[in-house]
Amino acid sequence: MKSYYYLNDQKQQVGPLTEEEIRTAGLTLSTYVWCEGMSNWTPAGNVPELQPYLLPNIPGTPPPPIVNSPAPESSEYVPCPNNHLAFAIVMTVLCCVPFGIVAIVKACKVNSLYNEGLYEAAQDMADSARNWCIASLLTGLLVSIIYFFINLAALSL
């Protein structure tokens, strides 16, 4: 029997499994499995070799999500980068609205990129959101300093 992997409830890759482990793993017809030679993860119910080991689906239990490609061999967890959304909102309200809005838009894209598996793009978007927040802060400070000196000059006249 081939060595199979499956996705558990937390969408984590488990395996490779021996024949005995497949019997006791509690795989259902809708559990996504993968083995060497398969192009994508597929429901276990579509793999004839696994049919004798599968449990029926429990009504009301949603099937695992569809995964477009096998999980990487080195299943290292990549944490979601800080999207800086709170910082962007504060900078929009207190400092510079145009730059703050750009920061909010970029911050809102971070989690969706991460959830699509585009970890580097998510990190780049988070860095960009942070940079726009800093630009908003610096612009707000610069405008405040200029405003202070204009008022100081007006008072001295």
N, CA, C and O of each residue as an XYZ file, in Angstrom:
628
protein
N       0.843     -1.181      0.000
C       0.000      0.000      0.000
C       0.888      1.245      0.000
O       1.944      1.272      0.632
N       0.437      2.276     -0.723
C       1.163      3.536     -0.798
C       1.121      4.250      0.551
O       0.281      3.953      1.401
N       2.034      5.188      0.728
C       2.038      6.024      1.934
C       1.130      7.215      1.685
O       1.375      8.015      0.782
N       0.082      7.328      2.490
C      -0.883      8.410      2.336
C      -0.714      9.452      3.433
O      -0.297      9.152      4.552
N      -1.056     10.696      3.069
C      -1.130     11.812      4.000
C      -2.589     12.264      4.013
O      -3.310     12.049      3.038
N      -3.025     12.879      5.093
C      -4.364     13.455      5.112
C      -4.338     14.789      5.833
O      -3.397     15.099      6.563
N      -5.402     15.586      5.614
C      -5.541     16.881      6.285
C      -6.490     16.719      7.456
O      -7.620     16.260      7.289
N      -6.029     17.100      8.655
C      -6.888     16.988      9.842
C      -7.812     18.199      9.931
O      -7.839     19.028      9.022
N      -8.566     18.303     11.019
C      -9.545     19.382     11.179
C      -8.903     20.767     11.205
O      -9.559     21.754     10.875
N      -7.633     20.854     11.592
C      -6.925     22.133     11.637
C      -6.197     22.420     10.323
O      -5.370     23.329     10.253
N      -6.510     21.638      9.277
C      -5.911     21.785      7.941
C      -4.406     21.542      7.978
O      -3.656     22.136      7.204
N      -3.968     20.664      8.886
C      -2.554     20.333      8.974
C      -2.329     18.961      8.340
O      -3.159     18.060      8.461
N      -1.203     18.826      7.670
C      -0.860     17.570      7.023
C      -0.440     16.553      8.072
O       0.366     16.857      8.952
N      -0.984     15.348      7.980
C      -0.634     14.258      8.874
C      -0.169     13.094      8.015
O      -0.815     12.749      7.025
N       0.941     12.493      8.391
C       1.406     11.333      7.636
C       2.893     11.363      7.448
O       3.559     12.280      7.927
N       3.426     10.390      6.767
C       2.748      9.312      6.053
C       2.179      8.273      7.027
O       2.699      8.076      8.125
N       1.108      7.619      6.598
C       0.420      6.649      7.436
C       0.683      5.230      6.960
O       0.740      4.959      5.761
N       0.842      4.329      7.927
C       0.913      2.905      7.596
C      -0.509      2.402      7.398
O      -1.469      3.121      7.676
N      -0.649      1.169      6.917
C      -1.988      0.609      6.705
C      -2.762      0.558      8.023
O      -3.959      0.843      8.046
N      -2.090      0.200      9.116
C      -2.761      0.135     10.419
C      -3.185      1.538     10.879
O      -4.263      1.693     11.453
N      -2.360      2.548     10.635
C      -2.709      3.910     11.025
C      -3.890      4.430     10.211
O      -4.710      5.193     10.720
N      -3.976      4.021      8.957
C      -5.118      4.416      8.131
C      -6.398      3.819      8.706
O      -7.436      4.480      8.725
N      -6.331      2.584      9.171
C      -7.510      1.921      9.749
C      -8.007      2.665     10.997
O      -9.213      2.758     11.221
N      -7.096      3.185     11.797
C      -7.473      3.794     13.077
C      -7.569      5.321     13.041
O      -7.943      5.930     14.043
N      -7.244      5.945     11.919
C      -7.219      7.409     11.832
C      -8.615      8.027     11.805
O      -8.767      9.216     12.085
N      -9.619      7.251     11.477
C     -10.975      7.789     11.427
C     -11.238      8.626     10.193
O     -12.011      9.583     10.244
N     -10.602      8.274      9.082
C     -10.820      9.014      7.843
C     -12.243      8.787      7.344
O     -12.779      7.683      7.447
N     -12.851      9.849      6.801
C     -14.191      9.732      6.240
C     -14.105      9.849      4.723
O     -13.029     10.062      4.164
N     -15.244      9.707      4.070
C     -15.280      9.810      2.614
C     -14.820     11.179      2.127
O     -14.283     11.303      1.026
N     -15.030     12.204      2.947
C     -14.690     13.564      2.515
C     -13.346     14.061      3.059
O     -12.975     15.208      2.808
N     -12.613     13.227      3.795
C     -11.285     13.619      4.279
C     -10.349     13.715      3.075
O     -10.292     12.802      2.251
N      -9.626     14.812      2.982
C      -8.715     14.987      1.858
C      -7.412     14.240      2.114
O      -6.803     14.356      3.178
N      -6.996     13.460      1.092
C      -5.781     12.648      1.183
C      -4.889     12.951     -0.017
O      -5.327     13.482     -1.037
N      -3.628     12.592      0.150
C      -2.654     12.759     -0.929
C      -1.578     11.709     -0.768
O      -1.224     11.335      0.350
N      -1.055     11.229     -1.900
C       0.101     10.334     -1.878
C       0.956     10.644     -3.092
O       0.542     11.373     -3.994
N       2.138     10.088     -3.100
C       3.072     10.258     -4.208
C       2.372      9.866     -5.508
O       1.774      8.794     -5.598
N       2.448     10.731     -6.502
C       1.828     10.449     -7.786
C       0.503     11.178     -7.990
O       0.032     11.284     -9.123
N      -0.107     11.681     -6.919
C      -1.348     12.438     -7.053
C      -0.989     13.899     -7.328
O      -0.040     14.427     -6.748
N      -1.746     14.548     -8.210
C      -1.444     15.940     -8.527
C      -2.002     16.898     -7.477
O      -1.420     17.957     -7.240
N      -3.124     16.540     -6.841
C      -3.758     17.401     -5.844
C      -4.325     16.556     -4.722
O      -4.420     15.334     -4.834
N      -4.700     17.217     -3.644
C      -5.417     16.562     -2.563
C      -6.781     16.165     -3.100
O      -7.381     16.907     -3.878
N      -7.274     15.014     -2.699
C      -8.562     14.525     -3.189
C      -9.340     13.883     -2.050
O      -8.729     13.369     -1.113
N     -10.674     13.897     -2.102
C     -11.446     13.224     -1.061
C     -11.106     11.732     -1.023
O     -10.959     11.097     -2.067
N     -10.985     11.183      0.181
C     -10.623      9.767      0.333
C     -11.642      8.861     -0.334
O     -11.299      7.759     -0.762
N     -12.896      9.307     -0.431
C     -13.925      8.514     -1.090
C     -13.659      8.296     -2.564
O     -14.247      7.400     -3.169
N     -12.784      9.098     -3.160
C     -12.434      8.948     -4.578
C     -11.224      8.053     -4.793
O     -10.799      7.856     -5.932
N     -10.658      7.506     -3.715
C      -9.469      6.653     -3.821
C      -9.896      5.212     -3.525
O     -10.114      4.868     -2.363
N     -10.020      4.357     -4.560
C     -10.514      2.992     -4.356
C      -9.714      2.200     -3.323
O     -10.290      1.399     -2.587
N      -8.421      2.404     -3.256
C      -7.564      1.658     -2.339
C      -7.926      1.922     -0.870
O      -7.693      1.073     -0.009
N      -8.495      3.098     -0.590
C      -8.812      3.464      0.791
C     -10.245      3.112      1.197
O     -10.582      3.202      2.377
N     -11.081      2.720      0.260
C     -12.503      2.467      0.538
C     -12.756      1.581      1.762
O     -13.632      1.907      2.563
N     -12.030      0.481      1.939
C     -12.335     -0.392      3.080
C     -12.043      0.246      4.445
O     -12.529     -0.242      5.464
N     -11.271      1.308      4.478
C     -10.839      1.891      5.747
C     -11.637      3.123      6.154
O     -11.403      3.667      7.233
N     -12.564      3.577      5.332
C     -13.223      4.863      5.552
C     -14.496      4.733      6.370
O     -15.219      3.739      6.292
N     -14.746      5.784      7.168
C     -15.991      5.900      7.914
C     -16.969      6.719      7.082
O     -16.534      7.545      6.279
N     -18.273      6.520      7.246
C     -19.223      7.367      6.512
C     -19.172      8.791      7.056
O     -18.787      9.026      8.201
N     -19.569      9.729      6.209
C     -19.624     11.130      6.653
C     -20.734     11.295      7.676
O     -21.801     10.693      7.555
N     -20.474     12.115      8.680
C     -21.482     12.412      9.692
C     -22.292     13.605      9.196
O     -21.710     14.646      8.890
N     -23.638     13.483      9.107
C     -24.432     14.619      8.610
C     -24.198     15.866      9.457
O     -24.079     15.802     10.680
N     -24.138     16.983      8.774
C     -23.959     18.251      9.468
C     -22.499     18.628      9.651
O     -22.203     19.762     10.027
N     -21.582     17.705      9.393
C     -20.161     17.999      9.512
C     -19.651     18.451      8.156
O     -19.715     17.684      7.195
N     -19.143     19.677      8.047
C     -18.680     20.144      6.748
C     -17.410     19.397      6.334
O     -16.598     19.025      7.181
N     -17.247     19.184      5.052
C     -16.025     18.534      4.579
C     -14.844     19.473      4.741
O     -15.030     20.686      4.841
N     -13.642     18.938      4.767
C     -12.465     19.801      4.862
C     -12.361     20.690      3.621
O     -12.912     20.349      2.574
N     -11.669     21.812      3.722
C     -11.546     22.710      2.574
C     -10.724     22.080      1.462
O      -9.897     21.200      1.699
N     -10.965     22.544      0.258
C     -10.206     22.058     -0.888
C      -8.843     22.735     -0.864
O      -8.742     23.949     -0.686
N      -7.821     21.954     -1.041
C      -6.460     22.461     -1.064
C      -5.927     22.230     -2.462
O      -6.064     21.134     -3.006
N      -5.323     23.248     -3.051
C      -4.911     23.171     -4.438
C      -3.654     22.354     -4.671
O      -3.439     21.861     -5.778
N      -2.827     22.201     -3.663
C      -1.593     21.461     -3.870
C      -1.195     20.776     -2.572
O      -1.658     21.148     -1.494
N      -0.333     19.772     -2.684
C       0.101     19.077     -1.472
C       0.805     20.031     -0.523
O       1.461     20.982     -0.949
N       0.661     19.764      0.763
C       1.353     20.575      1.762
C       2.853     20.388      1.579
O       3.290     19.316      1.162
N       3.640     21.398      1.880
C       5.081     21.262      1.695
C       5.651     20.173      2.602
O       5.128     19.907      3.684
N       6.723     19.558      2.139
C       7.358     18.486      2.911
C       7.801     18.989      4.273
O       7.615     18.305      5.279
N       8.385     20.176      4.314
C       8.791     20.742      5.602
C       7.633     21.599      6.098
O       7.622     22.811      5.886
N       6.678     20.987      6.743
C       5.469     21.712      7.146
C       5.774     22.706      8.261
O       5.314     22.554      9.393
N       6.551     23.718      7.920
C       6.858     24.770      8.879
C       5.683     25.729      8.919
O       5.151     26.120      7.880
N       5.287     26.102     10.113
C       4.196     27.058     10.275
C       4.723     28.454      9.999
O       5.738     28.867     10.560
N       4.036     29.173      9.140
C       4.396     30.554      8.839
C       3.348     31.438      9.505
O       2.187     31.416      9.096
N       3.725     32.218     10.524
C       2.740     33.056     11.213
C       2.260     34.191     10.315
O       2.988     34.679      9.451
N       1.024     34.592     10.544
C       0.456     35.713      9.786
C       1.129     37.009     10.247
O       1.215     37.272     11.447
N       1.604     37.814      9.297
C       2.252     39.063      9.703
C       1.238     40.051     10.279
O       0.047     39.991      9.973
N       1.732     40.957     11.114
C       0.890     42.014     11.677
C       0.422     42.901     10.532
O       1.241     43.413      9.769
N      -0.884     43.087     10.407
C      -1.390     43.882      9.284
C      -1.379     45.387      9.553
O      -1.606     46.165      8.627
N      -1.127     45.816     10.776
C      -1.022     47.238     11.150
C      -2.320     48.003     10.913
O      -2.291     49.214     10.699
N      -3.456     47.310     10.950
C      -4.734     47.962     10.679
C      -5.071     49.011     11.741
O      -5.523     50.106     11.408
N      -4.857     48.685     12.998
C      -5.164     49.652     14.064
C      -4.292     50.901     13.920
O      -4.780     52.022     14.063
N      -3.015     50.706     13.641
C      -2.091     51.824     13.426
C      -2.571     52.677     12.259
O      -2.541     53.905     12.330
N      -3.018     52.021     11.176
C      -3.487     52.745      9.992
C      -4.729     53.574     10.302
O      -4.853     54.708      9.839
N      -5.640     53.015     11.080
C      -6.869     53.745     11.427
C      -6.538     54.965     12.283
O      -7.062     56.053     12.046
N      -5.672     54.784     13.272
C      -5.288     55.907     14.138
C      -4.585     56.991     13.332
O      -4.842     58.178     13.532
N      -3.703     56.594     12.425
C      -2.983     57.585     11.616
C      -3.928     58.314     10.674
O      -3.723     59.492     10.381
N      -4.962     57.625     10.195
C      -5.944     58.278      9.328
C      -6.717     59.336     10.098
O      -6.945     60.438      9.597
N      -7.117     58.999     11.311
C      -7.917     59.918     12.120
C      -7.078     61.083     12.644
O      -7.546     62.221     12.645
N      -5.866     60.821     13.082
C      -5.075     61.846     13.772
C      -4.067     62.592     12.897
O      -3.694     63.719     13.224
N      -3.626     61.999     11.812
C      -2.506     62.622     11.098
C      -2.844     63.048      9.677
O      -3.147     64.216      9.433
N      -2.794     62.121      8.752
C      -2.924     62.462      7.341
C      -3.914     61.514      6.681
O      -3.618     60.334      6.489
N      -5.071     62.023      6.340
C      -6.141     61.176      5.811
C      -5.745     60.456      4.513
O      -5.959     59.246      4.432
N      -5.184     61.122      3.498
C      -4.878     60.399      2.253
C      -3.903     59.230      2.460
O      -4.132     58.134      1.950
N      -2.828     59.463      3.200
C      -1.860     58.393      3.432
C      -2.457     57.314      4.326
O      -2.179     56.129      4.142
N      -3.268     57.717      5.284
C      -3.907     56.763      6.180
C      -4.858     55.834      5.442
O      -4.927     54.644      5.749
N      -5.592     56.371      4.470
C      -6.509     55.531      3.694
C      -5.738     54.491      2.896
O      -6.146     53.331      2.827
N      -4.629     54.896      2.293
C      -3.790     53.934      1.564
C      -3.305     52.840      2.521
O      -3.292     51.661      2.168
N      -2.908     53.236      3.726
C      -2.439     52.265      4.718
C      -3.555     51.301      5.110
O      -3.306     50.105      5.265
N      -4.776     51.800      5.271
C      -5.906     50.934      5.631
C      -6.183     49.924      4.522
O      -6.400     48.744      4.800
N      -6.179     50.371      3.279
C      -6.432     49.464      2.154
C      -5.379     48.360      2.115
O      -5.712     47.187      1.945
N      -4.123     48.731      2.270
C      -3.056     47.729      2.237
C      -3.143     46.793      3.435
O      -2.906     45.593      3.297
N      -3.478     47.322      4.603
C      -3.601     46.487      5.803
C      -4.728     45.467      5.648
O      -4.623     44.341      6.135
N      -5.791     45.858      4.978
C      -6.930     44.945      4.792
C      -6.599     43.797      3.838
O      -7.278     42.771      3.870
N      -5.599     43.935      3.011
C      -5.230     42.888      2.062
C      -4.318     41.825      2.667
O      -4.182     40.741      2.102
N      -3.693     42.117      3.806
C      -2.695     41.208      4.384
C      -3.286     39.841      4.701
O      -2.736     38.823      4.281
N      -4.394     39.797      5.434
C      -4.956     38.510      5.858
C      -5.443     37.682      4.686
O      -5.289     36.460      4.700
N      -6.031     38.313      3.661
C      -6.505     37.524      2.525
C      -5.333     36.924      1.752
O      -5.421     35.789      1.284
N      -4.247     37.664      1.614
C      -3.065     37.105      0.956
C      -2.489     35.938      1.763
O      -2.090     34.918      1.201
N      -2.452     36.104      3.087
C      -1.950     35.041      3.948
C      -2.824     33.789      3.837
O      -2.308     32.674      3.749
N      -4.146     33.973      3.842
C      -5.064     32.837      3.764
C      -4.994     32.121      2.423
O      -5.339     30.943      2.337
N      -4.555     32.811      1.379
C      -4.372     32.188      0.071
C      -3.037     31.453     -0.017
O      -2.745     30.816     -1.029
N      -2.233     31.538      1.028
C      -0.934     30.871      1.028
C       0.174     31.717      0.431
O       1.281     31.219      0.226
N      -0.092     32.968      0.149
C       0.906     33.874     -0.427
C       1.607     34.606      0.713
O       1.376     35.794      0.942
N       2.468     33.877      1.424
C       3.072     34.387      2.644
C       3.996     35.568      2.401
O       3.982     36.536      3.161
N       4.804     35.495      1.340
C       5.727     36.596      1.051
C       4.957     37.847      0.631
O       5.302     38.956      1.040
N       3.920     37.672     -0.180
C       3.115     38.810     -0.605
C       2.405     39.437      0.595
O       2.277     40.659      0.674
N       1.945     38.603      1.526
C       1.295     39.119      2.732
C       2.280     39.935      3.557
O       1.930     40.998      4.071
N       3.513     39.443      3.686
C       4.532     40.176      4.448
C       4.870     41.493      3.752
O       5.027     42.520      4.413
N       4.982     41.471      2.414
C       5.265     42.700      1.668
C       4.137     43.715      1.839
O       4.389     44.909      1.997
N       2.890     43.235      1.807
C       1.747     44.134      1.968
C       1.726     44.716      3.385
O       1.405     45.890      3.568
N       2.068     43.896      4.389
C       2.129     44.386      5.771
C       3.218     45.448      5.911
O       3.018     46.466      6.573
N       4.362     45.209      5.289
C       5.450     46.196      5.339
C       5.022     47.503      4.660
O       5.326     48.596      5.138
N       4.315     47.366      3.546
C       3.850     48.547      2.832
C       2.829     49.327      3.672
O       2.867     50.556      3.708
N       1.929     48.622      4.339
C       0.944     49.283      5.212
C       1.654     50.037      6.335
O       1.300     51.171      6.655
N       2.670     49.385      6.934
C       3.433     50.042      8.000
C       4.127     51.297      7.465
O       4.129     52.332      8.131
N       4.711     51.214      6.273
C       5.404     52.366      5.700
C       4.448     53.534      5.433
O       4.800     54.693      5.650
N       3.236     53.217      4.962
C       2.248     54.275      4.737
C       1.804     54.881      6.062
O       1.539     56.081      6.133
N       1.720     54.076      7.103
C       1.382     54.606      8.435
C       2.453     55.573      8.920
O       2.147     56.640      9.453
N       3.699     55.193      8.733
C       4.815     56.061      9.140
C       4.807     57.353      8.326
O       5.052     58.432      8.864
N       4.524     57.237      7.021
C       4.450     58.441      6.179
C       3.328     59.349      6.659
O       3.484     60.569      6.681
N       2.203     58.765      7.042
C       1.085     59.559      7.567
C       1.481     60.258      8.860
O       1.178     61.436      9.054
N       2.158     59.534      9.742
C       2.604     60.114     11.012
C       3.566     61.269     10.776
O       3.407     62.342     11.357
N       4.561     61.054      9.928
C       5.550     62.104      9.666
C       4.917     63.319      8.994
O       5.269     64.457      9.305
N       3.990     63.079      8.077
C       3.295     64.190      7.424
C       2.480     64.979      8.436
O       2.488     66.210      8.416
N       1.783     64.288      9.309
C       1.005     64.948     10.351
C       1.884     65.775     11.270
O       1.533     66.901     11.623
N       3.033     65.217     11.662
C       3.961     65.971     12.518
C       4.513     67.199     11.806
O       4.607     68.277     12.393
N       4.876     67.033     10.542
C       5.422     68.147      9.769
C       4.391     69.267      9.623
O       4.718     70.442      9.795
N       3.165     68.908      9.310
C       2.111     69.913      9.173
C       1.871     70.603     10.515
O       1.656     71.815     10.552
N       1.903     69.855     11.613
C       1.695     70.450     12.943
C       2.812     71.418     13.293
O       2.551     72.483     13.853
N       4.041     71.070     12.977
C       5.181     71.959     13.257
C       5.073     73.242     12.437
O       5.280     74.338     12.959
N       4.751     73.103     11.162
C       4.596     74.285     10.305
C       3.465     75.169     10.831
O       3.605     76.390     10.890
N       2.357     74.556     11.208
C       1.212     75.299     11.752
C       1.601     76.044     13.033
O       1.192     77.186     13.243
N       2.402     75.380     13.894
C       2.858     76.008     15.136
C       3.685     77.250     14.844
O       3.459     78.296     15.451
N       4.650     77.151     13.916
C       5.513     78.299     13.622
C       4.755     79.420     12.921
O       5.074     80.591     13.127
N       3.771     79.097     12.104
C       2.961     80.141     11.468
C       2.178     80.904     12.534
O       2.107     82.132     12.497
N       1.592     80.173     13.486
C       0.862     80.836     14.570
C       1.802     81.643     15.462
O       1.439     82.730     15.910
N       2.991     81.135     15.724
C       3.967     81.853     16.528
C       4.357     83.153     15.840
O       4.479     84.191     16.491
N       4.554     83.100     14.525
C       4.910     84.302     13.763
C       3.749     85.282     13.753
O       3.972     86.491     13.827
N       2.527     84.799     13.662
C       1.353     85.694     13.634
C       1.167     86.385     14.980
O       0.749     87.541     15.030
N       1.475     85.680     16.077
C       1.337     86.284     17.400
C       2.379     87.358     17.649
O       2.121     88.303     18.394
N       3.551     87.232     17.042
C       4.629     88.183     17.285
C       4.452     89.458     16.441
O       5.191     90.420     16.650
N       3.530     89.494     15.529
C       3.304     90.696     14.715
C       2.532     91.701     15.445
O       2.251     92.773     14.909
